[in-house]
Each structure stands twice: as structure tokens, then as C-alpha cells.
Amino acid sequence: MRDEQTPLGAFEEQILVAVLRSRDDAYGMEVRREIERVTGRELAIGAVYATLDRLEAKGLLTSGRAFGNGAGGGPSRRRFALSAKGARALADTRAMRERLWQGVDVRRLLSLARA
Amino acid sequence: MRSRFPRFPHAVLRTLLPRAERDEVLAELEVEYVQRAGAYGRRAAGGWAWRQAMLSAPALMRWSWWRGWSGFEPRANAYRPGGNVFKNWLTDARYATRRLRARPGYTMLAVLTLALGIGGTAAVFGIARPLILDPLPYANADHVAFFWRPGWWNEEEYSYLRDKFPGYQRVAFYRPADVTMRDGNAPTRLLVGISSSWDLFDVLGARPMLGRTFRSGEDVAGAEPVVVVSYGLWRELGGTPGVIGQRITLDGTPRTVVGVMPRGFWFPDPAVRIWQAQAINPQGRNGSYALVGLMKPGLTVPRMGPHVAALVKTISERFKYGENGDKTRDAYVKPLRAELLGKMTPAVVATFTAMALILLIACVNVAALMLGQVEGRSTELSVRAALGATLGRITQQLLIEAVVVGLLAGIVGAGLAFFGFRILAQSLPIGVWADSARFDWTMFAAALAIAMVAALVVASVPLFSLWRHGNLRGALSGGRTSGIQGRGGRLERGLVVAEVALAMLIASGAALLVRSVTNLYAIDPGVRTTGIAVVDVLSSRSWNGDQRIRKLIEAVDALKTTPGVRSVATSMRLPLLGGGNSWSEVVEGRPANEAVFTYFRIVSPEYFETMGMRVKQGRTFDPTDIAAAADTSHHAMNIVVNEELVKKLFPNESPIGRRLVGGFDWPQTIVGVVNTVAEGALTDKPEATVYFLDRVAWFGNGGSFVIRTARPQDAPAVLDDARRTIQRVAPEFAVQSVTTMDRVLDKAVGPARQIMSLLTLLSGLALVLGAIGIYGVISHFAARRKRDWAIRVALGLPGSRVIAHIVRQGVVLALMGIVVGAVAAAALTRLLSTFLYGVSSVDPVAFAGASAALITIGAVAAFVPARRAGTVDPARVLREQ
């Protein structure tokens, strides 16, 4: 099966990066907090869950629960991890972004922004 | 802790979050809430909680829709029970669709049956809405009342009473006044119009779209003639504001357009396109006006009694009335809506009721079908129950299946409504309203709404059969091995009885109307209507009698040369149109109190022959009368009278040569007697009539050409030729309408005929649906008890006994339905009483006819499955089981 991936949306990218940053603790609430911490914007938990689920449906994320580790011995939280496909998509997105930025005069950009 | 998290956001999140994770997410949100409350205060934390819920909602709702639709379920959730509600519904909808697709016969039958009822009901609703539900386009609609005897008031009465109407702010009067309009070289056209006092629009509270309505003083003699036009006519005149102030030629006189009424305005019906201010002659005694008044603030129609009494007193002090047309009797006022739309209401209500009954029958039918399906699915349902399905879950499944069927039926029904709508509108006795009725989105919405209600009705039956047992196991047990008597079936039988009862309602209504219409056609109108073409014309009001008669004669001569025409005549007014043009006649030399009410008709010489009337005594008009008329030095007025006049004025003597006085200033000599014709309405009692020769008198500006064709079936065919001939020979006549005498008779027979054809169609539909219902249920019974029958046949019971038994079952059900239906019909057919003639609304013949039809249908419908059961080979059946 070929990996013909539509480019990631900005929010999808943020979520994937946040999952990556949270390493072993990537459950919904934590992903939300991670993005809030970095971007300084408030985020609704529902939007995070919907996107996490969508990314899993696309095969970019996997999720699962480890039994017996949760509080009180029940199943633990549902944790997310990047799949190989997700990792490739994220890497592609980053590479594409870097290609885009190559040759951009950053000093000029900053001076424009100041004006 | 949790109690501190705002309650509503909590509930929103709880509803929308995926079940598998919602508890843990909510717990964390509560923890964070407490932290935030500590750090930033409770207000800020509360705001945050609300934002979390409100901003999550759209994303989560999109997510559940999409996830439910795609069937995607995260693997980790598979271990948790529940799942979201949305997904359940979608799964069930998909499952229902699959099931329906797998049973195309059942689906088609159910959808089409329901669609018939839904489409018809939606179409009737679309027609009924503007007539019954929509507000009238007048600001003062609730404060305007009509006076008794509309069409009977005259200018003298109005001029005298104008400022004396007690209890009214203002009273306007009007009469129908169709006008001819000549526009350049185009042929003269006829406009349906109203001519009124200046304050008509003020009374109604209607504002113009452009320009103004009439002003005080525009309804007196000598005022500049002004008109207000309808939106449609304004569009035809160019549709620009420049139309205001333009002069148009009406009835040969130029008139100024001062205003345009907005789109959707109508008064007194949508056919009217022009309103003219009429110069009121305070001495005018020609009465054909209606009075309509705006009541004083605080007064309503029921409270007008004393004011009406005061008005009657004023009238009786000033005017003296004869026996006929005494306006001091039966005085009352009538609300605007009742007067304008009241006549059509019973027909629309009757049709709507019949349509709703059909819909109900269709629902019952589909419910019976579904019930059979549910029983046929007992194995499947048992398996599902064994796997943990609850009663609620199966209820949901059944409901959704009904809703899917309903939706399909709603869509098909809207299509049927769209196509059947115009036919239905034309076949209802609602006159010009049929043309203004339009199919719009509300009818589509109505179809879908009706479909949903129907689906719920349909689903309620199988659901009832499930719930009756209280639990699923009880409902499903015993499906396989039934005892000798078979299982229950009471519900199904009840359904068939209900269905037959409903069919009985419609069929007996139709039978009553058939009887009534037969009675109406049995009345002898006195003319031979077959083979007569009719062309109604209107001439310019500015003509004098000589101009008019010359043109009439020219036109008659030209029409006689048309191929296929046997004879041609003219009359100022045709029979069967409901009267009009009457006065009193008395024998010369006798006192005035012996005068009798008499219709007068002005006809050409060949009128009697053309109309197929019979000469009873003397002769009709001949060349000597025509020659005498040409001599203007003396007024020798020869007349022909009818038998009724002879019966009233000359009971025991010969009327020939006797003279009458009435109407004209000089006496009239009777030269002949013809048979009595229904000059008024078909069902009126016979009235005296005098016929004048058209060379000696004229009246009004309307008239009809009657053309008898050589072959009766040619009458409609000569109409176009006749119209062209009249336009060529006498372009000053505006051809108002063309028709045949047969059509005139049909119309005289009236709304009953139109409703009859509709109700007959509907009762046919009801019978077919009823037959399907009986067939379905009986064949279900027969199939379920196949084994019993097989055993009995094996033991020596003849097959014919089996057939007889099963048919008897069907007939008994039909009989029970008929009894229930007859009782309901006796109450409901009163709706039809305004259309009935010579028949009681509980006519035994009609009821017997309807019952016979239903029993026959029941027997035939039961015979088919009975034969199948009676001719089966017992050995095979027993082996099968």
C-alpha cells in the first residue's frame, strides 16, 4: 500500500508533535496541556480528542491501554503513540516546511514585521 | 469536588465525550478546575469550564457523526460496553436499509401504500392552506363584516344609508363588473373586475403597492373615472411605476390608473384584476351590490345584533319591499372570511377528511405488514435477545425501520403530491382558487411531517405486540410451535376490522354522493342540453340598443354559415345559471298585489328551437313580430311565456292574446306558451318566465350565443370557429367564455358532482387497500395454521370445508368492520349534507351498497389464501414441518 498522505493540517501537526513530546504519557489531557504550555493558547479538550481519534483512524497514531496499571487496578488511560506512518508524515511535513523556508531572508522578514 | 464544576458544562461534556473515556477526562477536568479556582479565582475557573464545554461541543459532535458513520471504533474502546448513541442509530438505519433492500416486495408495497396516503394528504393540505389557514390579505380582516343578502342592495339604498349605518365606522359597497379592455390593435379582452364606492380599500385596510387607492368624491357622477389594478394586470401593462397616471380604455371609455395593489392581494376572489370607483346614482334601483363594513372599535360580529336591528328599523322606515327581496327579514352580518371562503370550506374539509382516512388505512395496512414481518423475524429477534439485546434496543430497531419506510414514502409522496396536485385542485369545487393554488416547499415539508407521523403510527402496532408481554422472551416465545388454535392474532384481526371500518366510511360517503348526483341529473332542466355550444360575450356599455342588436344579428348570420351548425340564437341570460333578471308581472287590469315573481329573458327568434324547448300553445316569434319591431311608431310587444306563468296567472283560461304589465312601460301580448325551463338554479322550484324578442328590448351588455350543431358530439368542436367568427364580424364584442350547455348542466348539478368523482376515486383506493389488508392477514392466518388444516384434511375433512371456513373468517372480519364503520359514517356523513340532494345523510341504500361492496371484497380477498390452504397436499405439509 502506498503512503499517499494528504499534507497534515496545522492542528494535526501540533497534536502529533505534542504526542511525540509527551513520550510515554501521551493521553488526551496531557496532549492538551502540552500544546497549551507551548503555544500559550487555551484549547478545548473536545477538539483534542476529536483530532486524536481522527489521526488514529488515518493510521498516523496508535492507541492502547495497559491493563492493571491504572489507579485502583483498572485499565490505565488510553495512551497514544506515533505509528510509522505518522512519523513519516510528520517528518515529511517538517522537511517540506524547511524547504519552504530555505532562501527566505529572515532579517528582511523581521524588519517587515517591525514596520 | 465535582459539585463545584459548573453543572451545565459538565452535562454537555458528559453527553458528548466518548463513553470509554469520559469518566477519566471529566475527573481530570475537575481536578484542573479546582487548581484554576485556587490560582485565579472561581469566576475565572468557571469561565474556563464553560469555554471547555462550548468549544468542545462542535468538534465532538462532528466527531461522533463522522465516527458513527464510518463505523470506526478505536481498538482500545472495544473492551468497553456502550458506545455513543449516534452510532447505534446509524447502525440500525444501515441495517434497516439492508433488510428493506433484501425484501423488495414488502418494501415497495409498504412505501407505495403509505406514499399514496401521504401524497394525497399533502396535496389537499396545500390546497386547503390558503383557504382555511392563511390570513386574509387585509389589515382589518377581523373587523370587517358582510351584510345579509350580498348582491341584492341597490344604489338608492346605499346612498340613503351611507352615513346612517349604526355600529360601523364606514361601509363600502361593490358589485362584480367585468369590463372589456382594448389595448391598441390587440383583440378586445375581458377583465374580471369590481366596481365599488370609493372607500372599499379603506374598509378592508388594504394599502396599494404603488400610487393610491380611491379618494372621497371619486364615486360621484362627473368625477374623473379612476381604477386600481392588480399586481398581475400591472405587470401586463408594463410593470413600471409609469403605469400610474396612464389612461386605459375600458368599456370604450378612457380611465386613469391611480394605484396598483400588491402581489397576493385579492378581493373578493383572486380572479378579480381591476377595481373601479363607480359613480353612484342616488336614484339607482338596480340592485346587485354587496355591502361590506368596518365595525366600530370593540365591536365583533356576535355583538352586532342590536346595531343590525337598528339598521333594519331605518330601512323599513324609508323603503317598502314586496314579498320577494324583503331586506328587513333575515337580517344578519357575516364575518369576512365566512363570506369569502365559507362556501368552499365543506368541500375542502370533506376531501381532507377522506384523504386523512385513506392515510389511516394505509398506515393500518403497513402496520399489519410490519407485524407479519416481526413475527417472521422471531428467530432473528430471539438470537439477538439471547446475545444481550434489550427490549429498548429492539424497539429502536423497529422504530428506525418504520422511519426509513416513512422517509421513503414521504419522498415518493411529495412526488405524488407534486403531480397529483393540479388534478386535485381542478376537481375540487373551489373555482378560481384552483388556478391560484401553487405547489411550494411547504407541501414537501408537510409530506415529510405527515410521513413521520405515519411512521410512528405504523411502528406503534408491532411495538405494542412486543411490549404487551412486558419482556422480550415472552414476546418471542411460542413462535415456532403453535397449538391447534394458532397464536392470538387478535391484534391483526383488530387491524383488519379498523381498516374495513375506515373503508366503509369513505365508501358510504361516496355512495351518498352518487345517489345525490343521480337525483340531480334526474331533474328535467326543460332544455335539451346535448349538442349546444355556448359563447358568452360582453359588449361595450356605451352602445345603445340599436348598435347592439345590429351587431348581434350580423354575428348570428355569420355563425349560421359555420360548417356543422344547425341553428343559432342569442339570449341575454342562459338557464341553469342561478336566476337573476327578474321583476313582477301582472295581468293587465288586475290589482298589483296579484303580480307574480317573473324572470325575463330577451332572446332571438330561433332561441326556443335551438334550445330544444317545446311549444305548448300558440307560436314562438315569427317574421311578423320582427316586422312589427322594425316599425318604431308603436310598441307592439309580443311575448312568449312559460307554462308556470300560465299556471299562476291564467289557471283556467287560455293565455293567448291576453296582455301582461311589468317591467316596461307598455303592455305585452302573449302569443305563445313554451315548457317551463329551470331559469334559476337546477333545484329551484319552477318560476314564471317571459321571453321578449331581442328586436324590441335590450338589457345590460352581456349575452350568450347558443349554437346547436347538426351532430351533438360536434358542439365543443365548433367553439373555436364560433369565437373567430364573432371576433371577425363584431370585434367590439369581447368573448367572455366559451362552453357547452352540457357543461352548464354539469356546473348546475354543482359541487356534489366534483366531490363525487373525487370521493369515488378515493373510495376505490380505500377498497383496494382494504382488500390488500384482508388478503394479507387472512393469508398469514392460513399459513400459520397450515399444519392444522393438513391434519384435518388427512383425517377426511373435504377441502371445500377448509375454503369455506377461511372465507368465513374474512367475511366475519369485514362484517365487524362494516358495523363499526357504519356507526362512524352515520356521524361523519353529515359533513356532506350541504352537497346532498334528495338523499338523507344516513340513506340506507347508500349504506347497503357500500356494505355489499366491502363484503364482496372481503370474501374475494379471503378466497385466494383459502383456496391455497384448501387444495394443499396434506402429506407434503406434514413432511415439511
PDB file of C-alpha atoms in Angstrom, chain A residues 27-30 32-33 36 42-51 53-58 62-65 67 75-78 80, chain B residues 13 17-18 20-21 24-25 28-29 31-32 35-36 47-48 51-53 55-57 59-60 63 66-67 72 74-77 79-80:
ATOM      1  CA  TYR A  27      -3.042  10.718  26.817  1.00  0.00           C
ATOM      2  CA  GLY A  28      -5.678  13.239  25.765  1.00  0.00           C
ATOM      3  CA  MET A  29      -5.490  15.628  28.712  1.00  0.00           C
ATOM      4  CA  GLU A  30      -1.696  15.653  28.690  1.00  0.00           C
ATOM      5  CA  ARG A  32      -3.899  19.303  25.562  1.00  0.00           C
ATOM      6  CA  ARG A  33      -1.777  20.693  28.380  1.00  0.00           C
ATOM      7  CA  GLU A  36      -1.287  24.951  25.859  1.00  0.00           C
ATOM      8  CA  GLU A  42      -6.267  27.767  25.657  1.00  0.00           C
ATOM      9  CA  LEU A  43      -7.510  24.588  23.977  1.00  0.00           C
ATOM     10  CA  ALA A  44     -10.805  22.696  24.297  1.00  0.00           C
ATOM     11  CA  ILE A  45     -10.420  19.058  25.302  1.00  0.00           C
ATOM     12  CA  GLY A  46     -13.106  18.006  22.803  1.00  0.00           C
ATOM     13  CA  ALA A  47     -11.121  19.373  19.871  1.00  0.00           C
ATOM     14  CA  VAL A  48      -8.060  17.428  21.038  1.00  0.00           C
ATOM     15  CA  TYR A  49      -9.999  14.187  21.387  1.00  0.00           C
ATOM     16  CA  ALA A  50     -11.685  14.522  18.034  1.00  0.00           C
ATOM     17  CA  THR A  51      -8.343  15.130  16.327  1.00  0.00           C
ATOM     18  CA  ASP A  53      -9.285   9.916  17.069  1.00  0.00           C
ATOM     19  CA  ARG A  54      -9.201  11.151  13.513  1.00  0.00           C
ATOM     20  CA  LEU A  55      -5.433  10.729  13.378  1.00  0.00           C
ATOM     21  CA  GLU A  56      -5.795   7.203  14.683  1.00  0.00           C
ATOM     22  CA  ALA A  57      -8.395   6.476  12.018  1.00  0.00           C
ATOM     23  CA  LYS A  58      -5.957   7.707   9.406  1.00  0.00           C
ATOM     24  CA  THR A  62      -1.979   4.111  17.572  1.00  0.00           C
ATOM     25  CA  SER A  63      -3.602   3.922  20.959  1.00  0.00           C
ATOM     26  CA  GLY A  64      -3.970   1.357  23.645  1.00  0.00           C
ATOM     27  CA  ARG A  65      -4.416   0.697  27.313  1.00  0.00           C
ATOM     28  CA  PHE A  67      -4.230  -3.414  31.951  1.00  0.00           C
ATOM     29  CA  PRO A  75      -7.321  -0.323  32.812  1.00  0.00           C
ATOM     30  CA  SER A  76      -4.991   2.650  32.534  1.00  0.00           C
ATOM     31  CA  ARG A  77      -5.611   5.741  30.449  1.00  0.00           C
ATOM     32  CA  ARG A  78      -5.750   5.412  26.706  1.00  0.00           C
ATOM     33  CA  PHE A  80      -1.318   7.473  22.068  1.00  0.00           C
TER      34      PHE A  80
ATOM     35  CA  LEU B  13     -19.194  17.180  28.185  1.00  0.00           C
ATOM     36  CA  LEU B  17     -17.429  12.713  25.257  1.00  0.00           C
ATOM     37  CA  PRO B  18     -16.841   9.122  24.130  1.00  0.00           C
ATOM     38  CA  ALA B  20     -14.961   4.910  27.137  1.00  0.00           C
ATOM     39  CA  GLU B  21     -13.020   7.942  28.223  1.00  0.00           C
ATOM     40  CA  GLU B  24     -11.381   9.853  33.325  1.00  0.00           C
ATOM     41  CA  VAL B  25     -11.454  13.044  31.260  1.00  0.00           C
ATOM     42  CA  GLU B  28      -9.101  15.399  35.237  1.00  0.00           C
ATOM     43  CA  LEU B  29     -11.075  18.451  34.201  1.00  0.00           C
ATOM     44  CA  VAL B  31      -9.009  18.496  39.188  1.00  0.00           C
ATOM     45  CA  GLU B  32      -7.837  21.205  36.851  1.00  0.00           C
ATOM     46  CA  GLN B  35      -6.435  24.118  40.633  1.00  0.00           C
ATOM     47  CA  ARG B  36      -7.558  27.021  38.498  1.00  0.00           C
ATOM     48  CA  GLY B  47     -15.325  30.762  32.587  1.00  0.00           C
ATOM     49  CA  TRP B  48     -12.705  28.240  31.660  1.00  0.00           C
ATOM     50  CA  ARG B  51     -15.256  27.548  27.352  1.00  0.00           C
ATOM     51  CA  GLN B  52     -14.057  23.947  27.546  1.00  0.00           C
ATOM     52  CA  ALA B  53     -17.612  22.672  27.100  1.00  0.00           C
ATOM     53  CA  LEU B  55     -15.647  24.909  22.327  1.00  0.00           C
ATOM     54  CA  SER B  56     -15.552  21.126  22.633  1.00  0.00           C
ATOM     55  CA  ALA B  57     -19.152  20.675  21.596  1.00  0.00           C
ATOM     56  CA  ALA B  59     -15.683  19.278  17.475  1.00  0.00           C
ATOM     57  CA  LEU B  60     -17.157  16.383  19.432  1.00  0.00           C
ATOM     58  CA  TRP B  63     -16.513  13.669  15.522  1.00  0.00           C
ATOM     59  CA  TRP B  66     -18.145  11.045  11.383  1.00  0.00           C
ATOM     60  CA  ARG B  67     -17.048   8.213  13.618  1.00  0.00           C
ATOM     61  CA  PHE B  72     -14.666   3.407  13.095  1.00  0.00           C
ATOM     62  CA  PRO B  74     -10.730   2.692  18.306  1.00  0.00           C
ATOM     63  CA  ARG B  75      -9.460  -0.721  19.148  1.00  0.00           C
ATOM     64  CA  ALA B  76      -8.933   0.279  22.749  1.00  0.00           C
ATOM     65  CA  ASN B  77     -12.641   1.028  23.132  1.00  0.00           C
ATOM     66  CA  TYR B  79     -13.445  -3.726  25.557  1.00  0.00           C
ATOM     67  CA  ARG B  80     -15.828  -1.187  26.983  1.00  0.00           C
TER      68      ARG B  80
END
